Coordinates of C-alpha atoms in Angstrom, one line a residue:
Chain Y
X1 CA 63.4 -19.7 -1.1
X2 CA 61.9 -20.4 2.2
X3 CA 60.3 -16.9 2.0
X4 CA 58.5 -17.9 -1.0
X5 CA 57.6 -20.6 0.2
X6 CA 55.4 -18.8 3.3
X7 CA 54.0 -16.7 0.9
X8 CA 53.2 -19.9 -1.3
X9 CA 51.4 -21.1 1.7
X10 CA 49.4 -17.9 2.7
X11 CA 48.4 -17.8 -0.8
X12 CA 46.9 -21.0 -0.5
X13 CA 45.3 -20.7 3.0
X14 CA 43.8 -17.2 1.5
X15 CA 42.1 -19.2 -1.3
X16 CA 40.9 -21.5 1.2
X17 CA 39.6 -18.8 3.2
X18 CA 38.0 -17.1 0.5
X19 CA 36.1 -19.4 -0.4
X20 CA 34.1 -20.4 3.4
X21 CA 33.4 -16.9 3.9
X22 CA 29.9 -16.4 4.6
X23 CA 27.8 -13.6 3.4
X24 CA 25.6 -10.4 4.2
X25 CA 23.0 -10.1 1.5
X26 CA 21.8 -7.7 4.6
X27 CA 23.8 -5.0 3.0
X28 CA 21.9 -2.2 2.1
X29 CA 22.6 -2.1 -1.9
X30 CA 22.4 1.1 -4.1
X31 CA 22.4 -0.6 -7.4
X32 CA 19.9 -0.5 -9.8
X33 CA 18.8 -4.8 -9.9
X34 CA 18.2 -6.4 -12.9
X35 CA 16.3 -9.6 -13.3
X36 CA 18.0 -12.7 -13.6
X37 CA 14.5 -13.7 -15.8
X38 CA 11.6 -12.2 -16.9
X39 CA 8.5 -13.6 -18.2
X40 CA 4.9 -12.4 -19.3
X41 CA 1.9 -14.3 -19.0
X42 CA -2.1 -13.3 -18.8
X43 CA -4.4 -15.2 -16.9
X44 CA -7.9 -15.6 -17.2
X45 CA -10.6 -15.9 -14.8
X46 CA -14.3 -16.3 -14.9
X47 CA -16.2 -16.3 -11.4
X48 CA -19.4 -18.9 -11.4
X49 CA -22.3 -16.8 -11.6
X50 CA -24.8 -19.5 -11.6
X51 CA -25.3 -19.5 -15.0
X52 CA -21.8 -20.4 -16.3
X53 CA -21.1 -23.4 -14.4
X54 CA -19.5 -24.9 -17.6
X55 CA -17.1 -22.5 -18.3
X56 CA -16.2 -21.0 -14.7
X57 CA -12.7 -20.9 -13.7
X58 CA -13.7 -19.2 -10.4
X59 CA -16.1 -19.5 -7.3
X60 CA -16.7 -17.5 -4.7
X61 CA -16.5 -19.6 -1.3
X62 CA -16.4 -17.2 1.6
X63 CA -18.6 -13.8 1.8
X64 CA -19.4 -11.7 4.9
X65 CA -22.9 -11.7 6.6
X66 CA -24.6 -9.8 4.2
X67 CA -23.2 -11.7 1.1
X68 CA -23.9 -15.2 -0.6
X69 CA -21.6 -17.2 -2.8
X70 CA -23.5 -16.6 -6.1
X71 CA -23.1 -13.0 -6.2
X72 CA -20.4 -10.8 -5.5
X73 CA -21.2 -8.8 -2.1
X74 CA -22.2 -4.8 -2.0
X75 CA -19.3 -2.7 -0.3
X76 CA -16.9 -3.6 -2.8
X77 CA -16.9 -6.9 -2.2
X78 CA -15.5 -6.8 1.0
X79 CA -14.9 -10.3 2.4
X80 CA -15.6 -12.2 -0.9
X81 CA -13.3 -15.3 -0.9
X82 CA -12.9 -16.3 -4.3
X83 CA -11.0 -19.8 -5.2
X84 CA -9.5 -20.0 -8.8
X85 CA -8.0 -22.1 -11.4
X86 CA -7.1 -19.7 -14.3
X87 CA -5.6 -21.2 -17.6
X88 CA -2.5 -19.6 -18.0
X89 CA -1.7 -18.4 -21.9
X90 CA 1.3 -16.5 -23.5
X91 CA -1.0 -14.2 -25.5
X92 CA -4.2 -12.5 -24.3
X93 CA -6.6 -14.7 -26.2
X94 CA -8.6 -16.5 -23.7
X95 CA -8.7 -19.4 -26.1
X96 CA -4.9 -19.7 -26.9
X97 CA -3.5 -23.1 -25.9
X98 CA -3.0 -22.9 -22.1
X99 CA 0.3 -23.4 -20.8
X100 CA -0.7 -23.9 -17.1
X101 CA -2.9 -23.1 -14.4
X102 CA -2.8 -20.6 -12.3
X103 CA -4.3 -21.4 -8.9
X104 CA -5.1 -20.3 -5.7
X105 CA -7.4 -17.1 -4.3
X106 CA -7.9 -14.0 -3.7
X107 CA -10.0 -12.2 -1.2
X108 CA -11.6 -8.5 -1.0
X109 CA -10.7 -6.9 1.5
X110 CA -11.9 -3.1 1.2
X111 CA -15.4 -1.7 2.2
X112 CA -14.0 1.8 0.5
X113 CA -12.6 0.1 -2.7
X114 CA -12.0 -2.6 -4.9
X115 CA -9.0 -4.1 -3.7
X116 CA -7.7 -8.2 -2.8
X117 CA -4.9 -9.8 -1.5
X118 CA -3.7 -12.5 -3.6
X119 CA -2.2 -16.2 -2.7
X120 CA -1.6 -18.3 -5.7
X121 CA 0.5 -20.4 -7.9
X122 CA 1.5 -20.6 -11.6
X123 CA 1.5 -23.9 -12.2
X124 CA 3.6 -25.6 -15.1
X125 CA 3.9 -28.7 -16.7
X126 CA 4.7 -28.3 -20.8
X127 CA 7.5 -28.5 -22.6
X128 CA 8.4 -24.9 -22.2
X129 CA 8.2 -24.9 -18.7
X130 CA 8.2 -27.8 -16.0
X131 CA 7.7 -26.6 -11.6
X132 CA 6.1 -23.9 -10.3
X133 CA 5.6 -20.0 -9.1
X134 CA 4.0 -18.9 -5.9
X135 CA 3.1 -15.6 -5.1
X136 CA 1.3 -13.5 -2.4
X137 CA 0.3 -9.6 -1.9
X138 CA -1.8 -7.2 -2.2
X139 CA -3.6 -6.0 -5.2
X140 CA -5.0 -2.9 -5.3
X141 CA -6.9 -3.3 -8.5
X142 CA -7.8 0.0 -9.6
X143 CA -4.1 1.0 -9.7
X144 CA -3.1 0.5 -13.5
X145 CA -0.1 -2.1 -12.2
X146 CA 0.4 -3.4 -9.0
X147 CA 3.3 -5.6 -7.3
X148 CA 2.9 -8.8 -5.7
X149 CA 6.0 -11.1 -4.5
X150 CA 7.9 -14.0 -6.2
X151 CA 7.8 -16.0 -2.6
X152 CA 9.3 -19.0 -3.9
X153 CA 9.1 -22.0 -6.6
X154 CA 9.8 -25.4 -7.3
X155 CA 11.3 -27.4 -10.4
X156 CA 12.6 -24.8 -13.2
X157 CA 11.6 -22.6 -10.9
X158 CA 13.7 -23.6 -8.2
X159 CA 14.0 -21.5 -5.0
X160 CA 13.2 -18.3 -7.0
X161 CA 12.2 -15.0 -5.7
X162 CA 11.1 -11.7 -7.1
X163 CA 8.1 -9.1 -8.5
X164 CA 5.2 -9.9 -10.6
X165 CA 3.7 -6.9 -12.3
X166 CA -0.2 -7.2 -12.3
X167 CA -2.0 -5.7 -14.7
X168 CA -5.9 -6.1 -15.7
X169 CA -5.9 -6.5 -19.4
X170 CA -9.4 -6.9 -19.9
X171 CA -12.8 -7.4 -18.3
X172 CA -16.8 -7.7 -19.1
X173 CA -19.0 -6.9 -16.2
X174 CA -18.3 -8.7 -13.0
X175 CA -17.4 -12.1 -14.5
X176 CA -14.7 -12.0 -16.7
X177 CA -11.2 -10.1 -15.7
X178 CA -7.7 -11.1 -17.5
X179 CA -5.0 -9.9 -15.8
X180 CA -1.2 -10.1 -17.6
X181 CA 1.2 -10.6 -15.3
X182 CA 5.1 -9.7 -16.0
X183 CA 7.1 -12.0 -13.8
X184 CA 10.8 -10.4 -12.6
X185 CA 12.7 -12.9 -11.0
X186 CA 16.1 -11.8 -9.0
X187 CA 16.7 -14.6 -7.4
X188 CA 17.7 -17.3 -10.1
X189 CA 19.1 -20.7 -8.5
Chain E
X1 CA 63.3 -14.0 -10.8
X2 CA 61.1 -16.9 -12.3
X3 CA 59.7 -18.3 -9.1
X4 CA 58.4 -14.9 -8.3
X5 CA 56.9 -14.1 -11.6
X6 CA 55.2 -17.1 -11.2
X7 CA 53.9 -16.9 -7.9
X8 CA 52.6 -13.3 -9.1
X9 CA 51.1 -15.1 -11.7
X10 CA 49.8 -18.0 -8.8
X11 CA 48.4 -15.0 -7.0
X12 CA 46.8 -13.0 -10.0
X13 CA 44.7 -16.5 -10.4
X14 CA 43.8 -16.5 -7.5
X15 CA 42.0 -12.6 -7.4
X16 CA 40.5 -13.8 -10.5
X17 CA 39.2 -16.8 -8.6
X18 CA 37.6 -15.4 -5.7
X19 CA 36.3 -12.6 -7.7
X20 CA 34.3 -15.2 -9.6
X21 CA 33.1 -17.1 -6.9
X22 CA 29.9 -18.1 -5.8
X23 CA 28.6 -14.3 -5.4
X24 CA 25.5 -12.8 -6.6
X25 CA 22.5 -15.4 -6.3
X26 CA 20.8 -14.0 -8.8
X27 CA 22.8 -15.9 -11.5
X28 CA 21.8 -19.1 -13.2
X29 CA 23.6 -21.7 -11.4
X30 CA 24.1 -25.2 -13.2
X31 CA 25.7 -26.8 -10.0
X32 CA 23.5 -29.5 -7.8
X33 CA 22.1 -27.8 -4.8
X34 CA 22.7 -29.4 -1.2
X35 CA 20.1 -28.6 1.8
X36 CA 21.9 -27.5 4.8
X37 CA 19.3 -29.2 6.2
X38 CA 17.2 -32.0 5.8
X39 CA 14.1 -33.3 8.1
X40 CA 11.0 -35.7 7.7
X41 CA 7.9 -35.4 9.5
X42 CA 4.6 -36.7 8.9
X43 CA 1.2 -34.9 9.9
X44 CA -2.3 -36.4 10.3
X45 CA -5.4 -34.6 9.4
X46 CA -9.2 -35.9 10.1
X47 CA -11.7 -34.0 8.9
X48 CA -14.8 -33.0 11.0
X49 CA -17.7 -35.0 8.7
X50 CA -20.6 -33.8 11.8
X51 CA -20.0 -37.3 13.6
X52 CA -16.1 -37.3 14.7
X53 CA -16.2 -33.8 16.7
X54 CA -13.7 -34.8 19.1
X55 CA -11.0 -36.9 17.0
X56 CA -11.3 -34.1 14.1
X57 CA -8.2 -32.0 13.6
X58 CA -9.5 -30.0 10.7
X59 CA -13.2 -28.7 9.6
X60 CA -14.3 -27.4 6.1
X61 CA -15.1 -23.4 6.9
X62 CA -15.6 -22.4 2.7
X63 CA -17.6 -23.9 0.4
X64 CA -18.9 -23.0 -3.4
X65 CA -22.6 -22.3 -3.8
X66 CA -23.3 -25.9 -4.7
X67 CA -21.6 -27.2 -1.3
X68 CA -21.7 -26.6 2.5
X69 CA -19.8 -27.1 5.5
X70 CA -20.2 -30.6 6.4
X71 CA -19.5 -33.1 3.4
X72 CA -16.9 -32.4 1.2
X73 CA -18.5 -30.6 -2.2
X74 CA -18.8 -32.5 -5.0
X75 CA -16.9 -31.4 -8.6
X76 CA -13.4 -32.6 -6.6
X77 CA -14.1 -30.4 -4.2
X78 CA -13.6 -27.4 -5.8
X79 CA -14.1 -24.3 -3.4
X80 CA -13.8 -25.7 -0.1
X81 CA -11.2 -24.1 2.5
X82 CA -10.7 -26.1 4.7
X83 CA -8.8 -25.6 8.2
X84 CA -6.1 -27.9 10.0
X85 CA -4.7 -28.3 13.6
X86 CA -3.0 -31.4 12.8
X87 CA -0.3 -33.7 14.7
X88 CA 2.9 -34.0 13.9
X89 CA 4.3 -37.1 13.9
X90 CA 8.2 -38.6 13.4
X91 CA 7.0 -41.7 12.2
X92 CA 4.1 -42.3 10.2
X93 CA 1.7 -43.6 13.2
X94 CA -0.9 -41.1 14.7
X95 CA -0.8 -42.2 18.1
X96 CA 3.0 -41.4 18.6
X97 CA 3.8 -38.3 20.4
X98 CA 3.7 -35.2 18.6
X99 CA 6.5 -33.0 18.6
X100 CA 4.7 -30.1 17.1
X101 CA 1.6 -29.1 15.0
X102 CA 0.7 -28.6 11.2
X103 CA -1.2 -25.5 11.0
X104 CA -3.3 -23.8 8.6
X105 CA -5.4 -24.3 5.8
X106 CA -6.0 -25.9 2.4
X107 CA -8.1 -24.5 0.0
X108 CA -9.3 -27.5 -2.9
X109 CA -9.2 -25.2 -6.1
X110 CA -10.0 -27.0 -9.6
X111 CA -12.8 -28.8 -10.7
X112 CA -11.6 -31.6 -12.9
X113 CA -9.5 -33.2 -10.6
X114 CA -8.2 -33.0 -6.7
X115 CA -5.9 -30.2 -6.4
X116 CA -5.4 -27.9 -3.4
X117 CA -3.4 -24.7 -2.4
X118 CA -1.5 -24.8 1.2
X119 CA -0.9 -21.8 3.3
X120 CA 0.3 -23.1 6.1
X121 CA 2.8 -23.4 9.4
X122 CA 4.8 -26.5 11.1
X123 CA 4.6 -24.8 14.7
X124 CA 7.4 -26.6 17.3
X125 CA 7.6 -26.2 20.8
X126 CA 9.9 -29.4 21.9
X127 CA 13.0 -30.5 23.0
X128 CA 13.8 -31.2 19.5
X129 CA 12.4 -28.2 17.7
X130 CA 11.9 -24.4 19.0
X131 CA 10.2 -22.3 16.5
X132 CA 7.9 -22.6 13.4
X133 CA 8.3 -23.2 9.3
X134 CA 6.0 -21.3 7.1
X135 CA 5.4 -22.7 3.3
X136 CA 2.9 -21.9 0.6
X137 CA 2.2 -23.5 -2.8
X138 CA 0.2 -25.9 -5.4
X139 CA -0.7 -29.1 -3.8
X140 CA -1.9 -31.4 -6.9
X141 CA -2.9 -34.4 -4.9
X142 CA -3.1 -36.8 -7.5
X143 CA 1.1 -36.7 -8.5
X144 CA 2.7 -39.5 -5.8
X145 CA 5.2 -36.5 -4.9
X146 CA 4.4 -32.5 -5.0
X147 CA 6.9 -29.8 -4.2
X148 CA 5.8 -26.8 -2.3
X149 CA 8.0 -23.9 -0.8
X150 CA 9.7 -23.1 2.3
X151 CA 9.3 -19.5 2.7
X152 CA 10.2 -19.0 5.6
X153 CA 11.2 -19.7 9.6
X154 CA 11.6 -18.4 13.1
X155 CA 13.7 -19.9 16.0
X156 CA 15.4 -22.7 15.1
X157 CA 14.1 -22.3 11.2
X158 CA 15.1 -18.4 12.0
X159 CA 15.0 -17.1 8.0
X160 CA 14.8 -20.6 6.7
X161 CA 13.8 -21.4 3.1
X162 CA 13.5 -24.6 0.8
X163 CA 11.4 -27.2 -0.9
X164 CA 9.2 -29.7 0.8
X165 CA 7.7 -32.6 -1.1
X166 CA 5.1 -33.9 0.3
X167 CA 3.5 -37.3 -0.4
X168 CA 0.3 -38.7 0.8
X169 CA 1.4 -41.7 3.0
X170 CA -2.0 -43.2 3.4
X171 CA -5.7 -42.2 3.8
X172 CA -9.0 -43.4 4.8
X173 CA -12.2 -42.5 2.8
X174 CA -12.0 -38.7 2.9
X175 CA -11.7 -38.0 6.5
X176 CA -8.7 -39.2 7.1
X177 CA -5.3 -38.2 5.1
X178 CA -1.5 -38.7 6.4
X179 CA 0.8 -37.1 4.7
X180 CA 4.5 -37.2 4.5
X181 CA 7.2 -34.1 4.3
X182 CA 10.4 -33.8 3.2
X183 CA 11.7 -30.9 4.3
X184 CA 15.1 -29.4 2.2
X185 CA 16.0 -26.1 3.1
X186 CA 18.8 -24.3 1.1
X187 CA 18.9 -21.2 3.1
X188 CA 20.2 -22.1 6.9
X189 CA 21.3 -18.3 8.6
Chain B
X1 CA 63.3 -8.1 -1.4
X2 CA 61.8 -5.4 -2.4
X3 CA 59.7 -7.3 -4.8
X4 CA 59.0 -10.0 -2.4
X5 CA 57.5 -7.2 -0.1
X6 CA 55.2 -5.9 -3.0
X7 CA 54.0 -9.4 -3.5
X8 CA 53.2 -9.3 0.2
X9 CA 51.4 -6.4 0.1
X10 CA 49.3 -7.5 -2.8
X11 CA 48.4 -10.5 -1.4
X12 CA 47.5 -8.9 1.9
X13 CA 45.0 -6.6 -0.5
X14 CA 44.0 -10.1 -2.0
X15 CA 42.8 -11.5 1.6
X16 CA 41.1 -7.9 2.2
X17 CA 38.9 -7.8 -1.3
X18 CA 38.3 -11.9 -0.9
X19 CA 36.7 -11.2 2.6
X20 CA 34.3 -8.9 1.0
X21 CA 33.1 -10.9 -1.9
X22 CA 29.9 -12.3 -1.3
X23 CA 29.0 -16.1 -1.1
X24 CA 27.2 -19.1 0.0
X25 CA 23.8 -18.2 2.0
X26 CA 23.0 -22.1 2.6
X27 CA 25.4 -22.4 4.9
X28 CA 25.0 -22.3 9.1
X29 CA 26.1 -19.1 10.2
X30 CA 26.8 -19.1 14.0
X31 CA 27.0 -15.1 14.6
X32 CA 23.9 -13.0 15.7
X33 CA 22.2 -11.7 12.7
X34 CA 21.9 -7.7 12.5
X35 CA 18.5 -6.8 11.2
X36 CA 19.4 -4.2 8.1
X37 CA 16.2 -2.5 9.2
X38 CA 13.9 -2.5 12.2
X39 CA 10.3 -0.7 11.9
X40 CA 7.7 -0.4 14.6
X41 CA 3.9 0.0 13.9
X42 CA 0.4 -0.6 15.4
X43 CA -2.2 -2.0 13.2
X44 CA -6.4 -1.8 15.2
X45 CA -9.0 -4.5 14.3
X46 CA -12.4 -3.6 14.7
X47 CA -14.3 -7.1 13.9
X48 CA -18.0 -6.5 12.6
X49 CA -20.6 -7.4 15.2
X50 CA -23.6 -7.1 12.9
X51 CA -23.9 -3.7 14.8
X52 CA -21.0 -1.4 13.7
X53 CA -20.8 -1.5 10.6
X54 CA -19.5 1.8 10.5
X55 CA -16.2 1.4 12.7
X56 CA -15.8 -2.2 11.5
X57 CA -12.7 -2.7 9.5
X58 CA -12.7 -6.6 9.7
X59 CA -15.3 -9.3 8.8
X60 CA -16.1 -13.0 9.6
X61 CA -16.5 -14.5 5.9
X62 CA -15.4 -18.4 7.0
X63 CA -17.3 -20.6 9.5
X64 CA -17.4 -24.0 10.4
X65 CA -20.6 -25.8 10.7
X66 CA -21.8 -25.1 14.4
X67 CA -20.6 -20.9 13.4
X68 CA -22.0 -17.9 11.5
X69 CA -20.4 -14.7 10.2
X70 CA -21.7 -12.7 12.7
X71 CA -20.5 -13.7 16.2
X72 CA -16.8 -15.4 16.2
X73 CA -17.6 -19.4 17.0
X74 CA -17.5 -21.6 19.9
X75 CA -14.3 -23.8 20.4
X76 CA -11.6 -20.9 20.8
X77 CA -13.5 -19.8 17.4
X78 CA -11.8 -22.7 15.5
X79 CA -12.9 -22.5 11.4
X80 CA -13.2 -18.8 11.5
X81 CA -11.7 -17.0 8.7
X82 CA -11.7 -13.1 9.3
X83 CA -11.1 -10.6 6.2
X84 CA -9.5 -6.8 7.6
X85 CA -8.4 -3.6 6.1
X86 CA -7.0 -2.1 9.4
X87 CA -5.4 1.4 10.0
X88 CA -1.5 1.5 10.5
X89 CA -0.6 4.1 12.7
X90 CA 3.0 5.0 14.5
X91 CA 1.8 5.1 17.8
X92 CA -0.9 2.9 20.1
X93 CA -3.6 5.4 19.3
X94 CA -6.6 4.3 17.4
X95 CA -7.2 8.3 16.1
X96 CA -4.0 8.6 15.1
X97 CA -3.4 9.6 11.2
X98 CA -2.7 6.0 9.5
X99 CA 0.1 6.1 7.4
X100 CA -1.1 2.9 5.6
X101 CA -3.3 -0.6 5.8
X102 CA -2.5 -4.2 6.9
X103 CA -4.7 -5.7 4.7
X104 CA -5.4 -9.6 4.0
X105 CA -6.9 -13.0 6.6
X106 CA -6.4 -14.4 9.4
X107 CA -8.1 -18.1 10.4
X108 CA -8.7 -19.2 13.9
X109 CA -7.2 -23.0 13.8
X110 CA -7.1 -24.3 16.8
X111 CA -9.8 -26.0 19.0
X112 CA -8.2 -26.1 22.5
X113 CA -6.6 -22.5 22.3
X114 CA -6.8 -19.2 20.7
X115 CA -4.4 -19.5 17.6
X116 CA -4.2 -18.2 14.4
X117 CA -2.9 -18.5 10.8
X118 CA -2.0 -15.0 9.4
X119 CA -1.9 -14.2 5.9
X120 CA -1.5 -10.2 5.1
X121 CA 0.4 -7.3 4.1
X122 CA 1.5 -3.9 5.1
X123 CA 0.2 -1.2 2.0
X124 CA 2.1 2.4 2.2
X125 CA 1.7 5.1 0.2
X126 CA 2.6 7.9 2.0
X127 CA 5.7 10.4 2.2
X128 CA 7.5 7.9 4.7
X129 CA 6.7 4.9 2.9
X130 CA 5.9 3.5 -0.2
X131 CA 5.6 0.0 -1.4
X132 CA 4.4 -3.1 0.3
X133 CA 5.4 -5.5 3.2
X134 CA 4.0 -9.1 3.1
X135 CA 3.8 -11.5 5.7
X136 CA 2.4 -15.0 6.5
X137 CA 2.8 -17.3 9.5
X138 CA 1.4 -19.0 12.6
X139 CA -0.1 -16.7 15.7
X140 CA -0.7 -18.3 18.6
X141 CA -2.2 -15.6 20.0
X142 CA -2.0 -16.4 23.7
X143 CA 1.6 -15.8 24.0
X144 CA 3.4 -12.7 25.0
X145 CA 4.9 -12.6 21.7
X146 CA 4.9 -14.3 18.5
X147 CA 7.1 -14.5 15.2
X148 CA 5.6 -14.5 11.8
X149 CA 7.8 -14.5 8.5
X150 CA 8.2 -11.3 6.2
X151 CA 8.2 -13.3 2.9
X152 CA 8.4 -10.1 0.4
X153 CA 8.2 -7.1 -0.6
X154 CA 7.7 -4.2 -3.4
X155 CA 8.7 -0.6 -3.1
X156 CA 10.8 1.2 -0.6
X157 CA 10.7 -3.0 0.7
X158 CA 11.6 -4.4 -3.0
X159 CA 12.7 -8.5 -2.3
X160 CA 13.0 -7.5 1.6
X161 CA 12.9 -10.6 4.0
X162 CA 12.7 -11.0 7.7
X163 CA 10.8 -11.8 10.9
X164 CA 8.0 -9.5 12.6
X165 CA 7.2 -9.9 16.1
X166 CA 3.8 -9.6 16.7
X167 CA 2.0 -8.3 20.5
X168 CA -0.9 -7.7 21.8
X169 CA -1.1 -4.3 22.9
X170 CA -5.0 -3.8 23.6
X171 CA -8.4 -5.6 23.0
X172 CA -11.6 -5.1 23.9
X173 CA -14.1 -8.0 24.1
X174 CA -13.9 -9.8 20.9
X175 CA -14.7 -6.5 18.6
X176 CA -11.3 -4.6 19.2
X177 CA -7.7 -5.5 18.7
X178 CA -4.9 -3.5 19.1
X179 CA -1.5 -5.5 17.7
X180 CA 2.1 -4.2 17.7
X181 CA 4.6 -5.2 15.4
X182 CA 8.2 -4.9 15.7
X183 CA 9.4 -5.9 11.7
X184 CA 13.1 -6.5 11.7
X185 CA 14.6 -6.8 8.2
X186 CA 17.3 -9.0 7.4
X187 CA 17.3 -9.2 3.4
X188 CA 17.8 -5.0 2.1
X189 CA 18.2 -4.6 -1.2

């Protein structure tokens, strides 16, 4: 009896111990991830031009010394700072009923290319979804899809991190791009 | 006989148990999350409007084509970026001694209504508080409380990553904004 | 006895399996952190002048009122937002073959000192590496050495996280900078 009884008791100090011990997520891991949630959304975004100041999501703000902020600079647009706020619809027609904004800005910054680097958020309040996504990265935008990070969110979004797939869906000349963006989340809280 | 079957069963519980615990943190969690750490600050930012040179902590560096660099544009501000080097305080009073700075920049980014997007660092070098906290995320002005992300730390914060809300504890005209931060951070290394 | 001893073992296996389940990350860990994965590179910064336009990989495209985009501003160059596309290479030498871009901003944001707010990220697409690094913090470029965050990643760096330490290795007058990052990974998946 009094064996059992020591085993009883290591048992119990073993649960116990179980459960405080900490954690490497610094382990290198081999498996193949899959997302705790995805979602798909396309954006829409239409730079002020100085003709469309009515239905411009977009401006440019910041341009390097041979640019100006109504025209997109030569050299592929190398140093254009571009500040946004994108509605945010489940389908790719621009005039679906947004579901949020997405907003933030993006900056070229190639003389050899067209390419950005992106900081923004989605932005949420609907009934479907309530908090918000924020991303940053790089966006080479003449690759077909590009990855940009899940750096964190706030409300349903709580603390997530992860991948966004960008795409460009669609664009007409220099004005109009809409990208569709496949969020994977891995880190669900 | 009996008392060992069921400590065998006791103990095959208990593998079941701490197989299912915690773990992966990429699963939906339901339970309440607790910061391991909790901390309010509150920063101070005046805005150089060409007559406060010396007091101003932050200056507007972007603007759309309608605006400049001077006076805040008009449409809510949409398109300026502006840049902060502002005191942080424990209490809410600017002239207290500030334990660290609030640095970055906020970019104002929709037309309708004030809304910005933060990039920024809380940068420590006291007694208190070695190292620096980096966030990013929506700042929509208007709500009484908006939740941001923590995304990440060095020193003291080494790795660190949360939710601030932040709420705007007072302001004067537009040159002068203090705002408060709740800091929670949920990932303490 | 003999089944006591079984039990014994079993539950000795039990401690052994529990100590490797994974757990809690919001909890204070007091041991020093091993980085899963420690990288070394040099990035070079050629800022335009308005006369090399050639060599320049880096543009002023921010300024505060009293600056231009041409010559980096007065006041420890406070307001200035700088665009780059720079050349990673492996060693210190600017000639050497670049096995990728740092790509993104950094903004001067301090009047007093030379300080910076860095918003960028490491593009790879070679046979080493492929996929991207992204980083964002506060560089107060005068000291010795600095810590910014490593927020994300995509590729050979899917959901990485960690802290790069950033040195200057080189500069020459305000046009050239030669940085050094030491990357140490703590999140591998």
């Amino acid at each position: 009896m009094r064996l059992i009884s020591t085993l009883l008791l290591l048992l119990l100090i073993s649960l116990a111990y179980s459960s405080a011990t900490p954690t490497r997520r610094s382990r290198k891991s081999t498996r193949i991830h899959k997302p705790c949630k995805t979602l798909v959304f396309y954006f829409h975004d239409i730079i002020y031009n100085g003709h469309n100041s009515k239905n411009a999501t977009a401006a440019i703000v910041g341009a390097p010394a041979w640019g100006n902020h109504t025209i997109l600079a030569n050299k592929n647009h190398f140093g254009n700072l571009v500040v946004f706020d994108d509605p945010i619809t489940l389908d790719n027609n621009l005039h679906s009923h947004p579901i949020g904004r997405a907003q933030g800005f993006y900056i070229y910054d190639r003389k050899e290319i067209f390419t950005a680097w992106l900081g923004f958020s989605f932005v949420f309040n609907s009934t479907q979804h309530k908090g918000t996504i924020n991303f940053a990265g790089a966006d080479p935008l003449m690759n077909k899809t590009r990855d940009i990070s899940v750096i964190g969110g706030t409300g349903d979004f709580f603390m997530t991190r992860g991948v966004a797939t960008l795409s460009t869906d669609a664009f007409e000349g220099e004005v109009y791009f809409r990208l569709r963006a496949e969020i994977n989340l891995y880190e669900c809280w």
